[in-house]
Short mmCIF file of C-alpha atoms in Angstrom, two decimals:
data_model
loop_
_atom_site.label_atom_id
_atom_site.label_comp_id
_atom_site.label_asym_id
_atom_site.label_seq_id
_atom_site.Cartn_x
_atom_site.Cartn_y
_atom_site.Cartn_z
CA MET I 1 -24.96 31.28 3.26
CA ASN I 2 -22.77 32.93 0.64
CA PRO I 3 -23.39 31.08 -2.66
CA VAL I 4 -19.74 31.59 -3.69
CA ILE I 5 -16.86 30.13 -1.71
CA VAL I 6 -13.41 31.73 -2.01
CA ILE I 7 -10.49 29.88 -0.46
CA SER I 8 -7.56 32.28 -0.51
CA VAL I 9 -7.31 36.08 -0.53
CA ALA I 10 -5.11 35.73 -3.62
CA ASP I 11 -7.84 33.93 -5.63
CA ASN I 12 -9.38 35.60 -8.67
CA VAL I 13 -12.09 32.93 -8.99
CA GLY I 14 -14.66 31.52 -6.55
CA THR I 15 -16.70 28.30 -6.58
CA ALA I 16 -20.51 28.48 -6.90
CA LEU I 17 -22.19 26.35 -4.23
CA GLU I 18 -25.48 26.62 -6.12
CA THR I 19 -26.29 27.40 -9.74
CA LEU I 20 -26.02 31.15 -10.34
CA GLU I 21 -28.33 32.83 -12.88
CA PRO I 22 -27.29 35.93 -14.88
CA GLY I 23 -27.99 39.24 -13.15
CA ARG I 24 -27.65 37.87 -9.63
CA VAL I 25 -25.31 39.88 -7.45
CA VAL I 26 -22.80 38.01 -5.29
CA THR I 27 -20.26 39.51 -2.93
CA ARG I 28 -16.64 39.00 -2.15
CA ASP I 29 -15.78 40.86 1.04
CA ALA I 30 -17.22 44.33 0.33
CA ALA I 31 -17.17 44.03 -3.47
CA ALA I 32 -20.34 43.25 -5.43
CA ILE I 33 -20.03 41.11 -8.57
CA THR I 34 -22.87 40.73 -11.07
CA VAL I 35 -23.19 37.24 -12.53
CA ARG I 36 -22.86 37.59 -16.35
CA GLU I 37 -23.89 34.12 -17.45
CA ARG I 38 -25.31 30.94 -15.97
CA ILE I 39 -22.74 29.26 -13.71
CA PRO I 40 -23.60 25.66 -12.76
CA ARG I 41 -23.21 24.50 -9.17
CA GLY I 42 -19.58 23.57 -8.51
CA HIS I 43 -18.24 25.70 -11.36
CA LYS I 44 -16.15 28.85 -11.04
CA ILE I 45 -16.98 32.55 -11.34
CA ALA I 46 -14.43 35.28 -12.07
CA LEU I 47 -14.21 37.62 -9.08
CA ALA I 48 -12.35 40.26 -11.10
CA ALA I 49 -11.39 40.79 -14.74
CA ILE I 50 -8.64 38.40 -15.83
CA ALA I 51 -6.54 39.37 -18.85
CA ALA I 52 -5.81 36.87 -21.63
CA GLY I 53 -2.60 35.07 -20.74
CA ALA I 54 -2.88 35.88 -17.03
CA PRO I 55 -2.93 33.15 -14.37
CA VAL I 56 -6.23 31.96 -12.95
CA ILE I 57 -5.74 31.69 -9.17
CA LYS I 58 -7.58 29.28 -6.82
CA TYR I 59 -6.30 27.86 -3.50
CA GLY I 60 -3.82 30.77 -3.73
CA ASN I 61 -2.05 29.05 -6.65
CA SER I 62 -2.23 29.11 -10.43
CA ILE I 63 -4.67 26.55 -11.86
CA GLY I 64 -3.94 27.55 -15.47
CA THR I 65 -3.84 30.45 -17.89
CA ALA I 66 -6.75 32.50 -19.27
CA THR I 67 -7.00 31.83 -23.01
CA SER I 68 -9.13 34.95 -23.60
CA GLU I 69 -10.05 37.99 -21.56
CA ILE I 70 -12.43 36.98 -18.78
CA ALA I 71 -14.80 39.61 -17.33
CA ALA I 72 -15.72 39.76 -13.65
CA GLY I 73 -18.84 37.64 -13.13
CA ALA I 74 -18.10 35.34 -16.09
CA HIS I 75 -18.06 31.53 -16.06
CA VAL I 76 -14.46 30.27 -15.79
CA HIS I 77 -13.90 26.77 -17.16
CA THR I 78 -12.27 24.78 -19.95
CA HIS I 79 -13.56 27.21 -22.64
CA ASN I 80 -11.42 30.07 -21.33
CA VAL I 81 -8.71 28.44 -19.17
CA SER I 82 -5.91 26.18 -20.30
CA SER I 83 -3.62 23.96 -18.26
CA ALA I 84 0.07 24.71 -18.43
CA ARG I 85 1.00 21.11 -17.61
CA GLY I 86 1.36 17.85 -19.50
CA ARG I 87 0.84 19.49 -22.90
CA GLY I 88 2.69 16.98 -25.07
CA ASP I 89 0.58 18.11 -28.01
CA LEU I 90 2.33 21.50 -27.90
CA ALA I 91 5.83 20.42 -26.95
CA SER I 92 8.70 19.25 -29.03
CA ARG I 93 9.20 15.61 -28.11
CA ARG I 94 11.15 15.42 -24.93
CA GLU I 95 13.09 12.56 -23.52
CA VAL I 96 11.82 10.69 -20.48
CA PRO I 97 14.43 11.14 -17.73
CA GLN I 98 15.77 7.74 -16.74
CA ASP I 99 17.00 8.85 -13.32
CA GLY I 100 13.40 9.48 -12.32
CA ARG I 101 12.42 5.83 -12.71
CA ILE I 102 12.44 5.05 -9.05
CA ALA I 103 9.96 2.22 -9.60
CA GLU I 104 12.64 -0.09 -10.94
CA PRO I 105 14.22 -2.41 -8.40
CA PRO I 106 17.91 -2.26 -7.56
CA ASP I 107 20.16 -4.43 -9.72
CA ASP I 108 20.67 -7.12 -7.10
CA ARG I 109 17.00 -8.08 -7.28
CA ARG I 110 16.84 -8.50 -11.04
CA ASN I 111 16.57 -12.05 -12.34
CA ALA I 112 16.42 -13.26 -8.76
CA MET G 1 -5.35 12.63 27.86
CA SER G 2 -3.86 9.27 26.91
CA ALA G 3 -3.06 8.59 23.27
CA PRO G 4 -5.92 7.00 21.34
CA VAL G 5 -5.76 3.28 20.71
CA PHE G 6 -7.49 0.81 18.41
CA GLN G 7 -8.08 -2.93 18.63
CA GLY G 8 -5.71 -4.61 16.20
CA TYR G 9 -3.82 -7.82 15.49
CA ARG G 10 -0.17 -7.79 16.57
CA ARG G 11 2.03 -9.68 14.09
CA PRO G 12 5.30 -11.49 14.81
CA ASP G 13 7.23 -8.97 12.68
CA GLY G 14 6.02 -6.06 14.82
CA ARG G 15 3.45 -4.72 12.38
CA VAL G 16 -0.21 -4.40 13.37
CA GLY G 17 -3.21 -5.61 11.35
CA THR G 18 -6.71 -4.18 11.18
CA ARG G 19 -8.12 -7.36 9.62
CA ASN G 20 -7.13 -11.03 9.83
CA HIS G 21 -7.59 -12.59 6.40
CA VAL G 22 -6.72 -15.91 4.84
CA LEU G 23 -5.18 -14.57 1.63
CA VAL G 24 -5.52 -16.78 -1.45
CA VAL G 25 -2.96 -15.57 -4.00
CA PRO G 26 -2.85 -16.74 -7.62
CA THR G 27 0.66 -16.52 -9.06
CA VAL G 28 -0.75 -15.85 -12.52
CA ILE G 29 -4.00 -14.95 -14.27
CA CYS G 30 -4.43 -18.65 -15.17
CA ALA G 31 -4.83 -19.51 -11.46
CA SER G 32 -7.10 -16.57 -10.61
CA VAL G 33 -10.46 -18.36 -10.92
CA VAL G 34 -9.34 -21.24 -8.70
CA ALA G 35 -8.06 -18.71 -6.14
CA GLU G 36 -11.39 -16.86 -6.17
CA ARG G 37 -13.36 -20.09 -5.67
CA VAL G 38 -11.16 -21.18 -2.77
CA ALA G 39 -11.40 -17.77 -1.05
CA ALA G 40 -15.20 -17.71 -1.55
CA ALA G 41 -15.48 -21.01 0.31
CA VAL G 42 -14.12 -19.31 3.46
CA ALA G 43 -15.48 -15.77 2.92
CA PRO G 44 -15.40 -13.21 4.41
CA ILE G 45 -12.22 -14.21 6.27
CA GLY G 46 -10.93 -15.64 2.99
CA THR G 47 -10.05 -13.14 0.29
CA ALA G 48 -8.34 -13.58 -3.08
CA LEU G 49 -6.08 -11.43 -5.24
CA PRO G 50 -7.34 -12.22 -8.74
CA HIS G 51 -5.09 -10.44 -11.25
CA THR G 52 -4.26 -10.39 -14.95
CA ALA G 53 -0.47 -10.61 -14.71
CA GLY G 54 2.17 -13.14 -13.68
CA CYS G 55 3.35 -14.26 -17.12
CA GLY G 56 4.25 -12.71 -20.48
CA GLN G 57 5.68 -9.71 -18.68
CA LEU G 58 8.89 -7.80 -19.39
CA GLY G 59 11.55 -7.24 -16.71
CA PRO G 60 10.44 -4.17 -14.76
CA ASP G 61 6.74 -5.11 -14.91
CA MET G 62 7.53 -8.64 -13.79
CA HIS G 63 9.32 -7.22 -10.74
CA VAL G 64 6.40 -4.94 -9.92
CA THR G 65 3.99 -7.91 -10.11
CA HIS G 66 6.22 -10.09 -7.97
CA ASP G 67 6.90 -7.39 -5.40
CA THR G 68 3.24 -6.37 -5.15
CA LEU G 69 2.03 -9.95 -4.60
CA ALA G 70 4.84 -10.56 -2.08
CA ALA G 71 3.94 -7.32 -0.26
CA TYR G 72 0.35 -8.56 0.15
CA CYS G 73 1.59 -11.92 1.44
CA GLY G 74 3.58 -10.16 4.17
CA HIS G 75 0.89 -7.56 4.94
CA PRO G 76 -0.30 -7.24 8.55
CA THR G 77 -4.02 -7.48 7.65
CA VAL G 78 -3.25 -11.05 6.47
CA GLY G 79 -3.02 -13.89 9.00
CA ALA G 80 -2.28 -16.81 6.65
CA VAL G 81 -1.40 -17.23 2.97
CA LEU G 82 -2.38 -19.86 0.44
CA VAL G 83 -0.63 -19.55 -2.94
CA ILE G 84 -2.38 -21.04 -5.97
CA ALA G 85 0.16 -21.73 -8.72
CA LEU G 86 -0.33 -23.09 -12.22
CA GLY G 87 3.18 -24.55 -12.71
CA CYS G 88 4.67 -22.94 -15.83
CA GLU G 89 4.35 -19.21 -15.02
CA GLN G 90 6.97 -16.50 -14.41
CA VAL G 91 5.93 -15.62 -10.86
CA VAL G 92 7.60 -17.98 -8.40
CA ALA G 93 5.10 -19.40 -5.87
CA GLN G 94 7.86 -20.22 -3.37
CA ARG G 95 8.94 -16.58 -3.21
CA LEU G 96 5.41 -15.52 -2.32
CA ALA G 97 5.17 -18.17 0.39
CA GLU G 98 8.58 -17.09 1.70
CA ALA G 99 7.39 -13.47 1.96
CA ALA G 100 4.52 -14.65 4.19
CA ARG G 101 6.76 -16.88 6.33
CA ALA G 102 9.35 -14.11 6.73
CA ALA G 103 6.56 -12.04 8.33
CA GLY G 104 5.73 -14.97 10.65
CA LYS G 105 2.61 -16.22 8.86
CA PRO G 106 1.74 -19.79 7.89
CA ALA G 107 1.87 -20.30 4.11
CA GLU G 108 1.03 -23.19 1.78
CA ILE G 109 1.25 -23.72 -2.00
CA VAL G 110 -1.16 -25.69 -4.19
CA ALA G 111 -0.15 -26.01 -7.87
CA ILE G 112 -2.85 -26.83 -10.42
CA GLN G 113 -0.66 -28.83 -12.83
CA SER G 114 1.04 -30.98 -10.21
CA GLU G 115 -2.21 -31.45 -8.28
CA GLY G 116 -3.84 -33.06 -11.33
CA GLY G 117 -6.18 -30.34 -12.54
CA THR G 118 -8.40 -27.58 -11.19
CA VAL G 119 -10.97 -29.88 -9.52
CA ARG G 120 -8.39 -31.59 -7.32
CA ALA G 121 -6.48 -28.34 -6.74
CA THR G 122 -9.66 -26.51 -5.68
CA ALA G 123 -10.65 -29.32 -3.31
CA ARG G 124 -7.26 -29.55 -1.64
CA ALA G 125 -6.78 -25.77 -1.42
CA THR G 126 -10.27 -25.32 0.05
CA SER G 127 -9.51 -27.85 2.74
CA ILE G 128 -6.27 -26.00 3.63
CA ALA G 129 -8.06 -22.63 3.59
CA ARG G 130 -10.77 -23.95 5.96
CA ALA G 131 -8.14 -25.08 8.46
CA MET G 132 -6.33 -21.72 8.20
CA ALA G 133 -9.61 -19.82 8.71
CA ALA G 134 -10.44 -21.90 11.79
CA ASP G 135 -7.04 -21.08 13.30
CA LEU G 136 -7.32 -17.36 12.53
CA ALA G 137 -10.81 -17.13 14.03
CA ARG G 138 -9.18 -17.75 17.44
CA THR G 139 -6.74 -14.81 17.15
CA PRO G 140 -7.74 -12.05 19.60
CA ARG G 141 -7.62 -8.34 18.90
CA GLU G 142 -5.47 -6.32 21.32
CA ALA G 143 -5.21 -2.63 22.18
CA CYS G 144 -2.64 -1.06 19.83
CA ASP G 145 -1.22 2.44 19.65
CA VAL G 146 -2.34 4.55 16.69
CA SER G 147 1.33 5.17 15.89
CA SER G 148 1.32 1.71 14.26
CA LEU G 149 -1.25 2.86 11.67
CA ILE G 150 -0.38 3.75 8.09
CA LEU G 151 -3.30 5.62 6.56
CA SER G 152 -3.70 5.62 2.79
CA VAL G 153 -5.30 8.85 1.58
CA LYS G 154 -7.07 8.63 -1.76
CA CYS G 155 -9.61 10.57 -3.78
CA GLY G 156 -11.63 9.45 -6.78
CA GLY G 157 -14.65 10.61 -8.73
CA SER G 158 -13.70 14.11 -7.58
CA ASP G 159 -15.85 17.18 -8.00
CA TYR G 160 -15.74 20.69 -6.57
CA THR G 161 -16.65 19.42 -3.09
CA SER G 162 -13.54 17.20 -2.89
CA GLY G 163 -11.07 20.08 -2.70
CA LEU G 164 -13.35 22.19 -0.48
CA ALA G 165 -14.62 19.71 2.11
CA SER G 166 -13.67 16.03 2.06
CA ASN G 167 -9.96 16.38 1.17
CA PRO G 168 -9.30 19.15 3.73
CA ALA G 169 -11.11 17.07 6.40
CA LEU G 170 -8.98 14.04 5.51
CA GLY G 171 -5.86 16.24 5.56
CA LEU G 172 -6.59 17.22 9.16
CA VAL G 173 -6.91 13.52 10.03
CA ALA G 174 -3.56 12.78 8.35
CA ASP G 175 -1.91 15.65 10.26
CA ARG G 176 -3.37 14.42 13.56
CA LEU G 177 -2.30 10.82 12.95
CA VAL G 178 1.23 11.94 12.14
CA ASP G 179 1.27 14.12 15.29
CA LEU G 180 0.45 10.92 17.22
CA GLY G 181 3.38 9.08 15.64
CA GLY G 182 1.60 7.43 12.72
CA SER G 183 2.06 7.61 8.96
CA ALA G 184 0.13 8.56 5.85
CA VAL G 185 0.67 7.67 2.22
CA LEU G 186 -0.38 9.71 -0.81
CA GLY G 187 -0.21 8.29 -4.36
CA GLU G 188 -1.46 9.43 -7.78
CA ILE G 189 1.57 11.29 -9.11
CA ALA G 190 -0.36 12.86 -11.99
CA GLU G 191 -2.71 14.39 -9.44
CA ILE G 192 0.14 16.07 -7.59
CA MET G 193 1.17 17.82 -10.82
CA GLY G 194 0.57 21.53 -10.20
CA ALA G 195 0.82 21.21 -6.41
CA GLU G 196 4.26 19.60 -6.16
CA HIS G 197 5.88 22.83 -5.00
CA LEU G 198 3.68 22.78 -1.87
CA LEU G 199 4.69 19.18 -0.98
CA ALA G 200 8.35 19.69 -1.88
CA ALA G 201 8.47 22.62 0.54
CA ARG G 202 7.52 20.18 3.32
CA ALA G 203 10.49 17.89 2.66
CA PRO G 204 13.16 17.92 5.38
CA ASN G 205 15.98 18.09 2.83
CA ALA G 206 16.72 18.78 -0.83
CA GLU G 207 17.28 15.09 -1.57
CA THR G 208 13.71 14.06 -0.64
CA ALA G 209 12.23 17.08 -2.42
CA GLY G 210 14.32 16.19 -5.47
CA ARG G 211 13.00 12.63 -5.55
CA LEU G 212 9.42 13.94 -5.51
CA LEU G 213 10.10 16.40 -8.33
CA ARG G 214 11.91 13.74 -10.43
CA VAL G 215 9.01 11.30 -10.25
CA ILE G 216 6.51 14.05 -11.17
CA ASN G 217 8.75 15.13 -14.02
CA ARG G 218 8.94 11.53 -15.26
CA VAL G 219 5.14 11.14 -15.37
CA GLU G 220 4.71 14.47 -17.13
CA SER G 221 7.53 13.65 -19.55
CA GLU G 222 5.96 10.30 -20.44
CA ALA G 223 2.88 12.13 -21.70
CA MET G 224 5.06 14.71 -23.43
CA ALA G 225 7.24 12.04 -25.07
CA LEU G 226 4.14 10.46 -26.60
CA GLY G 227 3.13 13.85 -27.98
CA LEU G 228 -0.13 13.59 -26.07
CA ASP G 229 -2.21 16.21 -24.31
CA ILE G 230 -2.80 15.05 -20.77
CA ARG G 231 -6.06 17.01 -20.78
CA GLY G 232 -7.81 14.16 -22.55
CA THR G 233 -7.32 12.09 -19.36
CA GLN G 234 -6.78 14.57 -16.54
CA PRO G 235 -9.14 15.88 -15.34
CA SER G 236 -11.60 13.12 -16.31
CA PRO G 237 -14.84 13.96 -18.16
CA GLY G 238 -16.76 13.59 -14.89
CA ASN G 239 -14.32 15.89 -13.08
CA ILE G 240 -14.90 18.56 -15.75
CA ARG G 241 -18.70 18.24 -15.53
CA GLY G 242 -18.25 18.61 -11.77
CA GLY G 243 -16.52 21.96 -12.26
CA LEU G 244 -12.81 21.05 -12.24
CA THR G 245 -11.06 22.81 -15.13
CA THR G 246 -7.39 21.78 -15.16
CA ILE G 247 -5.04 19.20 -13.68
CA GLU G 248 -3.50 21.98 -11.56
CA GLU G 249 -6.88 22.72 -9.98
CA LYS G 250 -7.56 19.03 -9.40
CA SER G 251 -4.10 18.53 -7.89
CA LEU G 252 -4.27 21.53 -5.57
CA GLY G 253 -7.58 20.20 -4.22
CA ALA G 254 -6.36 16.59 -4.12
CA THR G 255 -3.11 17.30 -2.30
CA HIS G 256 -5.03 18.72 0.69
CA LYS G 257 -5.77 15.15 1.74
CA GLY G 258 -2.09 14.57 2.54
CA GLY G 259 -2.35 17.15 5.33
CA GLU G 260 -1.36 20.77 5.50
CA ARG G 261 1.84 20.50 7.51
CA THR G 262 3.00 16.87 7.87
CA PRO G 263 6.61 16.59 6.71
CA LEU G 264 7.23 14.81 3.39
CA ALA G 265 9.23 11.94 4.84
CA ASP G 266 9.82 9.68 1.84
CA VAL G 267 9.09 8.92 -1.82
CA VAL G 268 8.73 5.20 -2.60
CA PRO G 269 8.14 3.07 -5.71
CA TYR G 270 4.83 1.35 -6.48
CA ALA G 271 3.85 -0.97 -3.59
CA GLY G 272 7.23 -0.19 -1.95
CA ARG G 273 7.34 -0.63 1.80
CA ILE G 274 6.42 2.49 3.81
CA THR G 275 8.95 2.72 6.65
CA ARG G 276 9.03 6.37 7.69
CA LYS G 277 6.76 8.27 10.05
CA GLY G 278 5.12 11.29 8.45
CA LEU G 279 3.86 11.54 4.87
CA THR G 280 5.15 9.18 2.17
CA VAL G 281 4.43 9.81 -1.49
CA MET G 282 4.12 6.62 -3.56
CA ASP G 283 4.69 6.42 -7.31
CA THR G 284 1.23 5.24 -8.40
CA PRO G 285 -0.99 6.14 -11.33
CA GLY G 286 -4.19 8.07 -10.72
CA LEU G 287 -6.38 5.13 -11.70
CA ASP G 288 -8.22 4.36 -8.46
CA VAL G 289 -7.86 0.59 -8.16
CA GLU G 290 -4.19 0.50 -9.21
CA SER G 291 -3.44 3.33 -6.81
CA VAL G 292 -5.19 1.75 -3.78
CA THR G 293 -3.61 -1.62 -4.64
CA GLY G 294 -0.14 -0.03 -4.50
CA MET G 295 -0.65 1.95 -1.29
CA VAL G 296 -2.05 -1.06 0.59
CA GLY G 297 0.88 -3.10 -0.76
CA GLY G 298 3.18 -0.50 0.83
CA GLY G 299 1.70 -1.36 4.22
CA ALA G 300 -1.38 0.84 4.68
CA GLN G 301 -3.91 -0.92 6.95
CA VAL G 302 -6.75 1.60 6.45
CA VAL G 303 -7.71 3.60 3.36
CA VAL G 304 -9.80 6.77 3.47
CA PHE G 305 -11.19 7.48 0.02
CA THR G 306 -12.88 10.82 -0.63
CA THR G 307 -15.34 11.10 -3.48
CA GLY G 308 -17.57 13.79 -4.93
CA LEU G 309 -19.44 11.80 -7.55
CA GLY G 310 -19.35 8.44 -5.71
CA THR G 311 -17.35 5.27 -6.47
CA PRO G 312 -17.53 1.64 -5.27
CA THR G 313 -13.77 0.90 -5.05
CA GLY G 314 -12.55 -1.31 -2.19
CA ASN G 315 -9.55 -3.56 -1.57
CA PRO G 316 -9.17 -7.31 -0.91
CA ILE G 317 -7.33 -7.00 2.43
CA ALA G 318 -7.69 -3.43 3.79
CA PRO G 319 -10.89 -1.61 4.77
CA VAL G 320 -11.69 1.41 2.57
CA ILE G 321 -13.73 4.22 4.18
CA LYS G 322 -15.72 6.33 1.70
CA ILE G 323 -16.43 9.95 2.54
CA THR G 324 -18.12 12.64 0.48
CA GLY G 325 -18.59 16.40 0.74
CA ASN G 326 -21.43 16.27 -1.80
CA ALA G 327 -24.83 16.09 -0.05
CA ARG G 328 -26.53 14.80 -3.23
CA THR G 329 -24.04 11.94 -3.57
CA ALA G 330 -24.37 11.12 0.15
CA ALA G 331 -28.10 10.61 -0.48
CA SER G 332 -28.08 9.14 -4.00
CA MET G 333 -25.22 6.69 -3.34
CA ALA G 334 -25.89 6.14 0.37
CA ASP G 335 -25.12 2.42 0.05
CA ASN G 336 -21.54 3.20 -0.96
CA ILE G 337 -20.78 6.06 1.44
CA ASP G 338 -19.60 5.71 5.04
CA LEU G 339 -19.35 9.35 6.05
CA ASP G 340 -21.04 12.56 4.88
CA VAL G 341 -19.06 15.77 5.47
CA SER G 342 -21.20 18.01 3.22
CA GLY G 343 -22.14 20.12 6.25
CA VAL G 344 -18.73 21.78 5.92
CA LEU G 345 -19.94 23.56 2.77
CA ASP G 346 -23.27 24.88 4.07
CA ASP G 347 -22.15 25.73 7.59
CA ARG G 348 -23.91 22.79 9.30
CA GLU G 349 -20.57 21.54 10.60
CA THR G 350 -17.07 22.95 11.04
CA LEU G 351 -14.15 21.38 9.22
CA ASP G 352 -12.58 20.49 12.58
CA ALA G 353 -15.77 18.71 13.72
CA ALA G 354 -15.96 16.74 10.44
CA ALA G 355 -12.29 15.74 10.80
CA ALA G 356 -12.88 14.63 14.40
CA ARG G 357 -15.76 12.37 13.26
CA LEU G 358 -13.57 10.94 10.50
CA PHE G 359 -10.68 10.29 12.88
CA ASP G 360 -13.03 8.41 15.24
CA ASP G 361 -14.33 6.39 12.31
CA VAL G 362 -10.79 5.49 11.21
CA LEU G 363 -10.14 4.04 14.68
CA ALA G 364 -13.50 2.21 14.74
CA VAL G 365 -12.85 0.69 11.31
CA ALA G 366 -9.27 -0.19 12.27
CA SER G 367 -10.80 -2.01 15.25
CA GLY G 368 -13.11 -4.08 13.04
CA LYS G 369 -16.14 -1.94 12.12
CA GLU G 370 -17.33 -3.01 8.67
CA THR G 371 -17.14 -0.42 5.86
CA ALA G 372 -19.56 -0.02 2.95
CA THR G 373 -17.02 -1.59 0.59
CA GLU G 374 -16.66 -4.64 2.85
CA ARG G 375 -20.42 -4.97 3.35
CA LEU G 376 -20.99 -4.88 -0.41
CA GLY G 377 -18.01 -7.09 -1.28
CA PHE G 378 -15.97 -4.57 -3.30
CA ARG G 379 -12.45 -6.02 -3.31
CA GLU G 380 -10.89 -4.71 -6.50
CA PHE G 381 -7.22 -5.46 -7.09
CA ALA G 382 -5.12 -4.31 -10.06
CA ILE G 383 -1.33 -4.27 -10.32
CA HIS G 384 0.10 -1.30 -12.17
CA ARG G 385 1.96 -2.10 -15.38
CA ARG G 386 3.98 0.14 -17.69
CA ASN G 387 5.05 -2.15 -20.50
CA PRO G 388 3.26 -4.31 -23.06
CA THR G 389 2.35 -7.93 -22.45
CA ILE G 390 4.34 -10.18 -24.76
#
């Protein structure tokens, strides 16, 4: 059994199905990747170098942005990946769109 | 091969139940304890909806409470309804009883104040509930087409196995059910964030896709408007320990459970009635109990709940099937887990074989097989609210 599962050919990270110790060599297709640091079971390993600011790809889609350069074989997690979504702490305050409030009932049911 | 069937309860309004409960509904938090005592006297056929709302609520929240309770009163897993009122609350007991009667079910109201206190109210309501339970016990199950099923797909306590094994297996079940003419409902808007483009692409028209994107934008904007970083909440601390890094990663894994190809048929409000075949997205929060409460309110008669870390969550009226792709959780929380699909990850089982087992279990549970949540009495119920209590 391959200890790293990769879902899409576009992915630049894989998921460790068991804890990987530094120095272990894992493969993706024909390529060999040396594990650089301990990667706990269920966590992600970089399958190739990822530049700071580049998207981290899993399931063939971006799961966030690298916040520093990530070497192949490195642990990829919250210390070096940041979400691009829901970051109210970074944004200027933005108005909640009222037309999106589909949960409100139509007018004829109010005060019924 | 003939289409698969399950043994269900046909209701006068054309819907089909998987259970046949006497539902004891408090209008307001103040009546919740009486409702629980009455339901316990006729358990397990009797089940209550204890809740913390029903008074002191502002307009939109009041409507959500009313509509959610009314949706449960009309739900096909319910055979008879007993409303426990206090007498001075906002929720109108008669409207709940009317929702049950409109669906062809017997309904009665017992009000604590007019009955002369909780002792008399409990005694009278228990006597009514016993008579209702005796009547329902005689209702036979009949062979019903799977096209009458609405499957709620849910994940909670997710870890890396959720997106790799249990959610893809559930997605295949959702696709198969929709192929057979049935429906699936996916909630948890915050956990679609990052994967919405994949669902929107499955909408039959721009209008439906637009409704999905607007509701996602609203949830994201609410966090933005508060100046908050959603990362403190999504993914949860347990998700992060389990290897999930961002909400996008969690969402991409979570959205698998809605199938890979079923059309996005509709987007509905919290506990709004699910009327379309195919996949419906419901506007629910990610919080497990509020989310399941809403999707069952919309009409789902079976819930499949995938979990990596293990959770107890059930529902008062609908069976909740727990599946995990984590072999350790399957062993360590065996009491709470119905199905183990961890073989998908270490090549003991194919994804198709795991999905086939799950589909068979959905039909068995729809036909009356008891789930872990039912066996252990997990019947959590929580109505979503947006605004403060005043």
